[in-house]
Coordinates of C-alpha atoms and ligand atoms in Angstrom, one line a residue:
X1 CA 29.2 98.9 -7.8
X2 CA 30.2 95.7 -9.7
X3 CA 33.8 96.6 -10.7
X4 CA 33.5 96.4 -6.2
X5 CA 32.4 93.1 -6.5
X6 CA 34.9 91.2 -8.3
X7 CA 37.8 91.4 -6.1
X8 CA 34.9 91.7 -2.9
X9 CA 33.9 88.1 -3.9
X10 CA 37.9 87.1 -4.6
X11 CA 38.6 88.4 -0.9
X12 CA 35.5 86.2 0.7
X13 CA 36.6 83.0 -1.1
X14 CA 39.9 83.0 0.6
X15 CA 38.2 84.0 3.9
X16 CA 36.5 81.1 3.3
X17 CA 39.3 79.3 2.5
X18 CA 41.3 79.9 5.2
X19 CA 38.6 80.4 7.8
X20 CA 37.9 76.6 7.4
X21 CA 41.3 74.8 6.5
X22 CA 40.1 71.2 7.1
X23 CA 37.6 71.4 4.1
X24 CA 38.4 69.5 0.8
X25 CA 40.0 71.8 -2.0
X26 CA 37.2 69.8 -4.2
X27 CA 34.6 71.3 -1.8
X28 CA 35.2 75.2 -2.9
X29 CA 35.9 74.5 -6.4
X30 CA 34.2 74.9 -9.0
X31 CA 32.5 72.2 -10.6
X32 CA 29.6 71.9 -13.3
X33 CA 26.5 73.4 -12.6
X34 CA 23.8 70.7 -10.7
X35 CA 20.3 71.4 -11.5
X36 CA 18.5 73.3 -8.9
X37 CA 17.0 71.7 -5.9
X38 CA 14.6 74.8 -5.0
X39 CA 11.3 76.0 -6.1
X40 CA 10.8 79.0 -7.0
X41 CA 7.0 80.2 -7.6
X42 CA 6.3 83.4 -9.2
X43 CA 4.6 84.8 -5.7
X44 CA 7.8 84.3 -3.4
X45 CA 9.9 87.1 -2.9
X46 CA 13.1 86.5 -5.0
X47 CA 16.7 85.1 -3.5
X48 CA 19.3 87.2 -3.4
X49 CA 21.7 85.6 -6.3
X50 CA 25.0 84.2 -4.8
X51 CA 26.6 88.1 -5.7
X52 CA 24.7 90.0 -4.4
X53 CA 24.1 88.0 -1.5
X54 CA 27.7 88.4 -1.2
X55 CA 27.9 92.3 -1.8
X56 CA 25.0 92.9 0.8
X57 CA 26.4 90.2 3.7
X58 CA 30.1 92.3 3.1
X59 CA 28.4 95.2 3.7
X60 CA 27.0 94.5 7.6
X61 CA 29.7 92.1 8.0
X62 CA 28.2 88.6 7.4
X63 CA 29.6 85.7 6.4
X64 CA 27.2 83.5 4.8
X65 CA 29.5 81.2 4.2
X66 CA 29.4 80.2 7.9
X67 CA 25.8 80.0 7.9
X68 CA 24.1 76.3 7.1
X69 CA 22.2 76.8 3.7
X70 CA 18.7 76.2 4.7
X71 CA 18.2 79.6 7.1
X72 CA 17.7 82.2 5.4
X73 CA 16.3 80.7 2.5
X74 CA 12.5 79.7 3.2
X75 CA 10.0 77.5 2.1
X76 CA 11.5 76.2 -1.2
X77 CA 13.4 72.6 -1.1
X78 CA 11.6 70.3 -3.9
X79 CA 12.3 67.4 -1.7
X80 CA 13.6 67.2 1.8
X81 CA 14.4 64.0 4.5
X82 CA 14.3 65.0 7.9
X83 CA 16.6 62.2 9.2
X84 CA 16.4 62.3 13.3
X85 CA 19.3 60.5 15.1
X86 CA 20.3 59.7 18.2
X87 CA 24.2 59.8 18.9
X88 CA 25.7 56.0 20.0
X89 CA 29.0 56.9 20.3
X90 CA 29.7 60.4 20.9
X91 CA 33.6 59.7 20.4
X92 CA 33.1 58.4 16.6
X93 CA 30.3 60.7 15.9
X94 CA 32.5 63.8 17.0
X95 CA 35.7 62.5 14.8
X96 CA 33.6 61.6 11.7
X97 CA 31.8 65.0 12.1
X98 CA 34.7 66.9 11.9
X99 CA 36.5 65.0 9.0
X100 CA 33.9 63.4 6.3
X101 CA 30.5 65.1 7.7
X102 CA 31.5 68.8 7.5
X103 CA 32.2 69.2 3.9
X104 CA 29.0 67.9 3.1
X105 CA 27.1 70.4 4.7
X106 CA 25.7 73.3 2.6
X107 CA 26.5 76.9 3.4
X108 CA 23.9 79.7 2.4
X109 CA 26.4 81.1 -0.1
X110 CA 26.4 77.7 -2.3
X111 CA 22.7 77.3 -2.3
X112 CA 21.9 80.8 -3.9
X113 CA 20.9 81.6 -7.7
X114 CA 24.6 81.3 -9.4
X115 CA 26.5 80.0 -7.1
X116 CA 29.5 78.7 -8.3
X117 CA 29.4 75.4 -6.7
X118 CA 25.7 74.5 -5.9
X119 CA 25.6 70.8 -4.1
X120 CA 23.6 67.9 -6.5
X121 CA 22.3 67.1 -2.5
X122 CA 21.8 70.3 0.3
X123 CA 22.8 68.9 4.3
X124 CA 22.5 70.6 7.3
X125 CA 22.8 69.4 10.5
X126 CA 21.1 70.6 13.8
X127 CA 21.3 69.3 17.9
X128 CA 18.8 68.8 20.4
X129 CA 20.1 69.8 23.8
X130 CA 20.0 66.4 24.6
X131 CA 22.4 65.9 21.7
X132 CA 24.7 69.1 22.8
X133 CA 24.8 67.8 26.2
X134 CA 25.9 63.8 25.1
X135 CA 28.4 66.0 23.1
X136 CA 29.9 67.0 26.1
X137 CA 29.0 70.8 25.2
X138 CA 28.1 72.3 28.5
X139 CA 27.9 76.2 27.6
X140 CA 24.6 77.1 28.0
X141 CA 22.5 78.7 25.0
X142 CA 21.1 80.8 27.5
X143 CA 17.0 80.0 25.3
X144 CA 15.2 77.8 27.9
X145 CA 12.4 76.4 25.1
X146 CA 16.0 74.7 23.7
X147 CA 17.0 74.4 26.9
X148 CA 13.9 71.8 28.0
X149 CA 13.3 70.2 24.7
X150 CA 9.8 70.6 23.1
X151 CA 7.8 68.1 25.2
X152 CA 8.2 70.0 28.7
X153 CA 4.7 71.6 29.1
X154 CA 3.6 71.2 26.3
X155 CA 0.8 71.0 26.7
X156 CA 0.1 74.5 29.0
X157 CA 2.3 76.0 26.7
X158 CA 1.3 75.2 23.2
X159 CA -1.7 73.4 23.4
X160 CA -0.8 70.2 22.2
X161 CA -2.7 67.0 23.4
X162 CA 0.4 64.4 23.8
X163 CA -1.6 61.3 23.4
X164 CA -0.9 62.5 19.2
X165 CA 3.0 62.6 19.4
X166 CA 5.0 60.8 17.3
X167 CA 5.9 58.3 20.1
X168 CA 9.8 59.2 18.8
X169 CA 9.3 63.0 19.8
X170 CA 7.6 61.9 23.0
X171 CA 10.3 59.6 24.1
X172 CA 14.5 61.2 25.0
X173 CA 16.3 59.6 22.3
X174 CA 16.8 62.7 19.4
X175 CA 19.9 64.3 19.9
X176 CA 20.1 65.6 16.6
X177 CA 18.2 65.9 12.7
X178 CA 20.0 65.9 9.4
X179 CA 17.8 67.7 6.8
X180 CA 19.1 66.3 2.7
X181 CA 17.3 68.2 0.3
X182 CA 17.4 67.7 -3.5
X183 CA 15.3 67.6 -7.4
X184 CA 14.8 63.8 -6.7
X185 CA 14.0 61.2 -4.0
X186 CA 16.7 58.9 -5.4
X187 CA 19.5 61.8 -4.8
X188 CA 18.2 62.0 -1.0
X189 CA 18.0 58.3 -0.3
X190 CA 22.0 58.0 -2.1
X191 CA 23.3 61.1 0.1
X192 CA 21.4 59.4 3.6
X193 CA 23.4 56.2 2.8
X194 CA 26.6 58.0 2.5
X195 CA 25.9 60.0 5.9
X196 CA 24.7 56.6 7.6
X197 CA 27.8 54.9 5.6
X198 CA 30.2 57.6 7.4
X199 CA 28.4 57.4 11.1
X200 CA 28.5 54.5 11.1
X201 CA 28.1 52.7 14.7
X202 CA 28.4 56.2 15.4
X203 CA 24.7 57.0 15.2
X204 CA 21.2 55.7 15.3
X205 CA 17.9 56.4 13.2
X206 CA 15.1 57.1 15.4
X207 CA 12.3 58.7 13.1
X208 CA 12.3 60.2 9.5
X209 CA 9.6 62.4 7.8
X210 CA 10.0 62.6 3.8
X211 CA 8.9 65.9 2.8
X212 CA 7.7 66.7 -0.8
X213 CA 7.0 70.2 -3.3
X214 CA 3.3 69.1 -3.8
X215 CA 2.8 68.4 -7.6
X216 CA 2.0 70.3 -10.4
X217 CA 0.5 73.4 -10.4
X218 CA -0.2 72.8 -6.6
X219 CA 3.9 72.6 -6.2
X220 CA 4.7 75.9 -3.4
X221 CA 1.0 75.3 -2.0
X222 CA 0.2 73.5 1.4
X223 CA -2.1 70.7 1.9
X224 CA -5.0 73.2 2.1
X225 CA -4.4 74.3 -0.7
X226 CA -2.6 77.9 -0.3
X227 CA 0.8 79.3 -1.7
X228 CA 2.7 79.4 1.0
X229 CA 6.4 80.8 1.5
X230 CA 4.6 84.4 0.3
X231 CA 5.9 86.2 3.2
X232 CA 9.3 85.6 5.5
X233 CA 11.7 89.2 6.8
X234 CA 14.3 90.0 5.0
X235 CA 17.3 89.3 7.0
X236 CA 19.3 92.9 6.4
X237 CA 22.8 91.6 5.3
X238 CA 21.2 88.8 2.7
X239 CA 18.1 90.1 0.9
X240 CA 16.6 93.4 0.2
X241 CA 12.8 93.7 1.2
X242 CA 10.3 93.7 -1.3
X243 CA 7.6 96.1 -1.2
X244 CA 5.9 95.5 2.6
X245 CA 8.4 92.7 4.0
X246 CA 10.1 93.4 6.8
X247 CA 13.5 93.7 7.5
X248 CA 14.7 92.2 10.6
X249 CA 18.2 92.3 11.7
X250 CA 20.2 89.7 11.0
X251 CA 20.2 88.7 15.0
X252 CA 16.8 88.2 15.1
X253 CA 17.3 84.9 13.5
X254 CA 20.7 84.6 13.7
X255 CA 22.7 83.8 17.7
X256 CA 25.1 86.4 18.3
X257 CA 24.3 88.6 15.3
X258 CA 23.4 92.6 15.8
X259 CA 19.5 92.4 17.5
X260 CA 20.6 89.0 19.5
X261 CA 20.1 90.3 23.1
X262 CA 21.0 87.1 24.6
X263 CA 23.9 86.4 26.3
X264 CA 25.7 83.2 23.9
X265 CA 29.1 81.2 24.2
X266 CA 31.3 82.9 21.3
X267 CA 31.1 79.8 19.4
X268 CA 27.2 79.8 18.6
X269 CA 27.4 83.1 16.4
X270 CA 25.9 82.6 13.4
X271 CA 23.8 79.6 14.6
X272 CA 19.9 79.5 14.6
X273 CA 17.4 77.4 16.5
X274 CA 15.6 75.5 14.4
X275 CA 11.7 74.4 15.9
X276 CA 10.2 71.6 13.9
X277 CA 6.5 70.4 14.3
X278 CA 5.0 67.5 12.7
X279 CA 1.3 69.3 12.1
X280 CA -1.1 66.7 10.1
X281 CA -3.7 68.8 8.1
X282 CA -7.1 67.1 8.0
X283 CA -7.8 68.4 4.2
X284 CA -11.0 66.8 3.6
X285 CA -11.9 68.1 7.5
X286 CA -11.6 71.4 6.0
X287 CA -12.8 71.6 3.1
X288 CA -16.4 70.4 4.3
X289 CA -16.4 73.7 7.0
X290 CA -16.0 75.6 4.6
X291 CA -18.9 74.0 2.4
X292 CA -20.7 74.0 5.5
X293 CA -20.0 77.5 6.8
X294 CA -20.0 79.1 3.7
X295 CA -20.7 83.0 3.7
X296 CA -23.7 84.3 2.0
X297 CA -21.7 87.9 0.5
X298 CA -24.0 88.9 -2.4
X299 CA -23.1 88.5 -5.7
X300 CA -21.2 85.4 -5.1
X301 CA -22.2 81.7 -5.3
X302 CA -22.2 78.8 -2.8
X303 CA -18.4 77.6 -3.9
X304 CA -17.3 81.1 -4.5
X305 CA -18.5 81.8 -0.6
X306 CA -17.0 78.7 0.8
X307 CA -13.6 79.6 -0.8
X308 CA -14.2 83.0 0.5
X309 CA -14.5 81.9 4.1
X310 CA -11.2 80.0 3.6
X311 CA -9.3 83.2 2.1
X312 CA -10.6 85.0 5.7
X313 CA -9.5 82.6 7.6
X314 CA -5.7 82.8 6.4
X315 CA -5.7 86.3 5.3
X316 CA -4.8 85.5 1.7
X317 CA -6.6 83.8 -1.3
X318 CA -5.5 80.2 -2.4
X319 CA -3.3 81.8 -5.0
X320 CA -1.4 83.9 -2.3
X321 CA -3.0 87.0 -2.8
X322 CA -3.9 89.3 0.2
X323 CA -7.5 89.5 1.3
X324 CA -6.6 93.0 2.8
X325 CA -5.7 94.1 -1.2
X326 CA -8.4 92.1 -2.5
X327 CA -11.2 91.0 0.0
X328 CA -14.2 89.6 -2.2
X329 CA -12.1 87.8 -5.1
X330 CA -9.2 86.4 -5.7
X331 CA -6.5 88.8 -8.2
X332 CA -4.5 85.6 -10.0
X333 CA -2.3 88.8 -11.1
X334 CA -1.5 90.6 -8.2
X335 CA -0.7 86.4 -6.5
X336 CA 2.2 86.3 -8.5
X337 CA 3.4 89.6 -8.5
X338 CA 6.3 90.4 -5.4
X339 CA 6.3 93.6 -5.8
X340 CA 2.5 94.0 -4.7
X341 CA 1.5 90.6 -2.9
X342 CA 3.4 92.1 0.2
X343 CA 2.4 95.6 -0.2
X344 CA -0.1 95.9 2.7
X345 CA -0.5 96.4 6.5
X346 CA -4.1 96.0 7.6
X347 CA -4.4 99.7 8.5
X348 CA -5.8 101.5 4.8
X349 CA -4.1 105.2 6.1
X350 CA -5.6 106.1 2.2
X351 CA -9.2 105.4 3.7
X352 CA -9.9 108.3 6.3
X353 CA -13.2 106.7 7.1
X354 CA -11.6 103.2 7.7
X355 CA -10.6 102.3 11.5
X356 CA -8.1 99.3 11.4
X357 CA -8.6 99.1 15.2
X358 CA -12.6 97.7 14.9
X359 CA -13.5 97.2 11.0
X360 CA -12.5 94.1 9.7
X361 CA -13.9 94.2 6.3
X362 CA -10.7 93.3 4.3
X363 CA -8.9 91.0 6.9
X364 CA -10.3 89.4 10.1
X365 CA -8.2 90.5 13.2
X366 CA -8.1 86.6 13.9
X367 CA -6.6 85.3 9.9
X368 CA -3.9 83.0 10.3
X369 CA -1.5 86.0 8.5
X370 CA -2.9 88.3 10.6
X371 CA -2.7 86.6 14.2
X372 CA 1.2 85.2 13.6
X373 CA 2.2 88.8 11.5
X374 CA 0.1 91.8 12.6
X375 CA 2.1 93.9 10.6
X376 CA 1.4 97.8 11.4
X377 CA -1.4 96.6 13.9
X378 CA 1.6 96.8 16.0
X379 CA 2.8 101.0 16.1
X380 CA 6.2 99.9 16.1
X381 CA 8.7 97.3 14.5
X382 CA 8.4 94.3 16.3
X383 CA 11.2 91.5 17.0
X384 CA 8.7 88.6 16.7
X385 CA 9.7 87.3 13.5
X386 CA 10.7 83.9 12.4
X387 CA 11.7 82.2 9.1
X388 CA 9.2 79.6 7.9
X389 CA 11.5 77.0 6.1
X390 CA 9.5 73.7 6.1
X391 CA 7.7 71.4 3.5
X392 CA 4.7 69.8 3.0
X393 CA 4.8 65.4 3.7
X394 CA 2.6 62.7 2.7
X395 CA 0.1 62.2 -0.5
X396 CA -2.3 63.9 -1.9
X397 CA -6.4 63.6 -0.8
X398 CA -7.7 60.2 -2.2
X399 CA -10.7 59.8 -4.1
X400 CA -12.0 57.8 -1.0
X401 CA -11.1 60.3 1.5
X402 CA -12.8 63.1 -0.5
X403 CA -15.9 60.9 -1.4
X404 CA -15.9 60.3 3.2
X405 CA -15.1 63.9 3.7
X406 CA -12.7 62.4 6.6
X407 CA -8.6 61.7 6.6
X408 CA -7.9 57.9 6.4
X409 CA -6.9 56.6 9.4
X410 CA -4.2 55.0 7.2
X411 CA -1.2 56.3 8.5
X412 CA 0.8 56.1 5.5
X413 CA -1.9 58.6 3.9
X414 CA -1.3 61.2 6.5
X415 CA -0.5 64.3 5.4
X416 CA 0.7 68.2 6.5
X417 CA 3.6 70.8 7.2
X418 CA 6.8 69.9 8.3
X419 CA 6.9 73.2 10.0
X420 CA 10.3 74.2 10.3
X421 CA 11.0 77.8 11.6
X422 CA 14.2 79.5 12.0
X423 CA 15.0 82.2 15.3
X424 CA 17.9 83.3 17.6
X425 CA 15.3 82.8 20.5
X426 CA 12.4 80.7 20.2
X427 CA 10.4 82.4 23.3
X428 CA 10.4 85.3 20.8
X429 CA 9.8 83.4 17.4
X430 CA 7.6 80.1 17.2
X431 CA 6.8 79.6 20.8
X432 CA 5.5 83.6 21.0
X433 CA 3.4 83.5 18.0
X434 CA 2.0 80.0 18.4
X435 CA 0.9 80.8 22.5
X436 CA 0.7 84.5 22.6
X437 CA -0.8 85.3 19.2
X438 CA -2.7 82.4 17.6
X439 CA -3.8 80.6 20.9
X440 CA -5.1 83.9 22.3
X441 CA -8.7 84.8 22.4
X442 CA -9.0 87.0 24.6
X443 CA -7.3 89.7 24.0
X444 CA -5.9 91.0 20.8
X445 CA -2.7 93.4 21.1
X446 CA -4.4 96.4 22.3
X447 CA -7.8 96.4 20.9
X448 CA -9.1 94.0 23.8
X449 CA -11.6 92.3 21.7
X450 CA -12.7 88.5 22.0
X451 CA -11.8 87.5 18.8
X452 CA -10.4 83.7 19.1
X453 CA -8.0 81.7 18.0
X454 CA -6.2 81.2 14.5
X455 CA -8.8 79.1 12.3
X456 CA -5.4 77.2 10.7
X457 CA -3.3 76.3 13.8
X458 CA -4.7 78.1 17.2
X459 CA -5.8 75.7 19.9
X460 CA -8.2 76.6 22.2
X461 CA -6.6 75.9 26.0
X462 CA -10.4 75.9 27.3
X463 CA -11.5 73.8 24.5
X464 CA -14.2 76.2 22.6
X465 CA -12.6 76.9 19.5
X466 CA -14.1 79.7 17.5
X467 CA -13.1 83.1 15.6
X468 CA -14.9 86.2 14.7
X469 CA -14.4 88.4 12.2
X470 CA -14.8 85.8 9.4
X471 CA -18.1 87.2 8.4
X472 CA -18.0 90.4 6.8
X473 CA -21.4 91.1 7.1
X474 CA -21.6 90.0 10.4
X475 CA -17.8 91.0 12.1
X476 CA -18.7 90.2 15.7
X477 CA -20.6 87.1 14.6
X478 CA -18.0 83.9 16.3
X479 CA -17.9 80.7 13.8
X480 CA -17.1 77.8 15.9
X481 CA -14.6 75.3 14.7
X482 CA -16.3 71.4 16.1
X483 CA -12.5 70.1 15.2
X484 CA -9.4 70.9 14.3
X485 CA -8.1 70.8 11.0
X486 CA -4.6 70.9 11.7
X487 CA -3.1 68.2 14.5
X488 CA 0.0 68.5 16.1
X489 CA 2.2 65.1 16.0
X490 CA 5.1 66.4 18.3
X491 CA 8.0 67.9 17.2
X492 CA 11.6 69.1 19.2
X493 CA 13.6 72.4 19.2
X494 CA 16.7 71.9 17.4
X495 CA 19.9 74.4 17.0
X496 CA 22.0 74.3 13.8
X497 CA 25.6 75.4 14.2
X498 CA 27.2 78.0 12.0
X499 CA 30.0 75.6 10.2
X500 CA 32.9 77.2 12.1
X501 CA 31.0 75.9 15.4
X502 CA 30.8 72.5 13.9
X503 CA 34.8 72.3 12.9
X504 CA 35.9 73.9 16.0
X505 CA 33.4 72.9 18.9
X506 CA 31.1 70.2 18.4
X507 CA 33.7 67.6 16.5
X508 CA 36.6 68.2 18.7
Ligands
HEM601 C1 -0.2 73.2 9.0 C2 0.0 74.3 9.5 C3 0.1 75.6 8.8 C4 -0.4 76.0 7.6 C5 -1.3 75.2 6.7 C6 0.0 77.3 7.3 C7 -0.3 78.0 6.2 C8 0.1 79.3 5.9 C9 -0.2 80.1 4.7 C10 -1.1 79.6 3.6 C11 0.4 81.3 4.9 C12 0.3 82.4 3.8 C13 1.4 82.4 2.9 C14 2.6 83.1 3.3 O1 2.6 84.2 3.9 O2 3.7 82.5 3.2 C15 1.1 81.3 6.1 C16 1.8 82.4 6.6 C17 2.4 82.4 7.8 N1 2.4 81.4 8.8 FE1 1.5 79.6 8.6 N2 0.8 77.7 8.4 C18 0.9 76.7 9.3 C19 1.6 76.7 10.5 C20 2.2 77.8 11.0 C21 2.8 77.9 12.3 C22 2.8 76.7 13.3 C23 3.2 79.2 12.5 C24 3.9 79.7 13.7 C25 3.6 79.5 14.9 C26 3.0 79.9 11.3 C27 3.4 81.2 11.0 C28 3.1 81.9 9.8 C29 3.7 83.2 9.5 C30 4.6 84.0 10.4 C31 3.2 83.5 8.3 C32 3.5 84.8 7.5 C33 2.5 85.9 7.9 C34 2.9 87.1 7.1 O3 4.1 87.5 7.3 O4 2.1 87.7 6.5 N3 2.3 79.1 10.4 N4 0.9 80.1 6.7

């Protein structure tokens, strides 16, 4: 196998090469190594290095190196700008796009473990269809969520009350997002000045979240508190699944790809839409339910019982171990181990007595994991699968705010997700699991019970918010939620062009 890969690798280099003959010879060569700008905590299922990622793609005929870097990879940028724009002067934009834009964008294959040439800085680039359409693109994407931008019916749709947008995802003005990730702020702020330096007149800032690796030992956890990043498919073609992942066809994320069934313009293969949310989490919100609704499951005390009620609610500890491995207490061990924190499906076939369909002693039908993955609650493989790639923004909880028990209203202390997921059709990724599976109470795939919404981001459309299941003791027993601990602020559907699109379509 890796005598193979030598002249394998040798042969996709000059495909590279002379696939994209407007990139700088300094771009593919070579240069000394930059340290990385990803995380990497124990509990996330590896990368693929940059070989094998190459031997594997070869295989079902992928080539990464036409795929922006920040698809397939997850949850893992240290820091990350999400620069939104809107385009001025399409004429400029297009000609400095194509000439001093495009070699600064990352492909998958130089962001991978030892890659030859990782960037110091990571860009991608992604449209709104606003921003296709001042392009002059008029091929149609054929995905009507892109289609009519995230605001149309929003609110029927996803639940969001608009009076929280961001006014700049509220107004018409993004036609596109450049995402700069790196080890350091500086590094991001130095690469957004050369981009604006570039577009100059070409473009204009309309909003800009910073996201940041929270610190310490907290660094791969959200705002809450949990490691998260544990669980995103394996796209067959890059990564091989670890124990209980799934493996998704590489369509299923990727436009055009084998398990894309929609009809595309030849030029957005390899492309992926990109849905970003700006959802604040109201930490100290949250941590006083769970004080306040803390279980009573013998054997543990009050704080142990309100972190329990937390672990049910997202269907893994704070650590990132599973709740259906490990219901009562957290297993620090099995956290951090890849080969075991997947390894589970709800259903315990070893337990004849156990019926997945109506006990929910190990994990409540209505946990966050549960409701947006239901795994082999489903019979059979399902395409509803997205890649979570976002960040957590803003500071930590002050002092004050944890002494209040409330989120300042100081908007510079807000904090949450920049959510960012990653599908070839966003009816089937983000917008399905957000509306069909964690808004839902009524009806849970096909055990009919009223079980409610996700605790973590399910909205309730007739505004009584609750889920069951949390208790153990007490399964049909509903806890209402009085608030909401996570808020939407808006967001937009985005699509982000395989490289080849950008040199051959969008600049020209
Ligand atoms: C602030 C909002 C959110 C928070 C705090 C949050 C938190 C988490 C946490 C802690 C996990 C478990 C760790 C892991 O599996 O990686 C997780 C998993 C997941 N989340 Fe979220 N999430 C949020 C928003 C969303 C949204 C908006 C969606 C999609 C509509 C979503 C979909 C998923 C999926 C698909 C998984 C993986 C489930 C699995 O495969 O087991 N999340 N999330």
């Amino acid at each position: 196998m890796k005598l193979a890969l030598t002249p394998l690798l040798a042969a996709l280099t000059c495909q590279a090469v002379s696939a994209f003959p407007n990139l700088e010879p300094s771009a593919l060569r070579p240069r000394a190594s930059n340290p990385s700008i990803l995380i990497d905590p124990p509990g996330f299922p590896p990368l693929p290095s940059a070989q094998q990622a190459a031997f594997q793609s070869a295989v079902v005929g992928l080539n990464l190196s036409n795929i922006q870097g920040d698809i397939l990879i997850g949850m893992r940028k240290k820091k990350e700008l999400f620069f939104f724009f809107s385009i001025d002067n399409p004429t400029a934009f297009k000609s400095r796009l194509g000439s001093d834009i495009l070699p600064l964008i990352t492909r998958t294959t130089q962001i991978l473990p030892n890659a030859t040439h990782p960037p110091a800085t990571a860009v991608n680039i992604a449209f709104s269809q606003r921003g296709l359409n001042v392009l002059g693109i008029r091929d149609d994407l054929n995905d009507t969520n892109f289609k009519n931008g995230q605001m149309y019916n929003v609110t029927a749709t996803l639940g969001d009350q608009t009076s929280y947008w961001e006014p700049a995802f509220a107004g018409h003005h993004i036609h596109g997002v450049f995402l700069v990730a790196s080890d350091t702020i500086d590094k991001v702020k130095a690469t957004l000045s050369r981009i604006q330096k570039i577009s100059k007149g070409s473009i204009s800032e309309v909003y800009r979240i910073q996201g940041h690796a929270r610190p310490g030992n907290e660094q791969g956890h959200e705002h809450f508190g949990f490691l998260d990043g544990v669980s995103n498919p394996a796209v067959s073609g890059f990564a091989v699944a670890v124990p209980g992942q799934a493996t998704v066809d590489p369509g299923i994320i990727l436009l055009g790809e084998s398990g894309d069934t929609g009809t595309r313009p030849d030029w957005a293969k390899d492309g992926s839409f990109l849905a970003f949310r700006q959802l604040q989490q109201r930490v100290p919100e949250f941590n006083k339910f769970l004080v306040d609704n803390a279980l009573s499951e013998p054997g543990l005390n009050a704080s142990e019982n309100a972190e329990l009620l937390g672990a049910r609610m997202v269907g893994r500890w704070k650590s990132g171990a599973p709740i259906d491995l490990t219901p009562l207490k957290d297993d620090p061990v099995l956290a951090v181990d890849h080969n075991r924190n997947n390894d589970f499906n709800f259903t315990h076939p070893d337990d004849p007595n156990f019926d997945f369909k109506t006990n929910q002693s190990y994990c409540p039908f209505s946990a966050h994991i549960r409701k947006t993955n239901p795994r082999a609650d489903i019979a059979n493989p399902f395409n509803q699968h997205i890649i979570r790639a976002g960040i957590p923004y803003g500071p930590e909880v002050t002092d004050a705010e944890n002494a209040s028990n409330s989120s300042s209203t100081d908007p510079s202390l807000e904090r949450g997700l920049a959510f960012v997921s990653y599908q070839s059709n966003i009816g089937q990724g983000f917008a399905f699991l957000q509306q069909v599976w964690a808004n839902n109470k009524n009806e849970y795939l096909y055990f009919a019970l009223r079980i409610g919404e996700d605790p973590i981001i399910g909205v309730a459309l007739d505004g009584e918010r609750f889920a069951s299941g949390l208790d153990p003791k007490n399964q049909t027993r509903n806890i209402t939620f009085n608030e909401d601990f996570v808020v939407s602020r808006g967001g937009e559907y985005f699509f982000s062009p395989s490289i080849s699109a950008i040199q051959n379509t969008l600049s020209v």
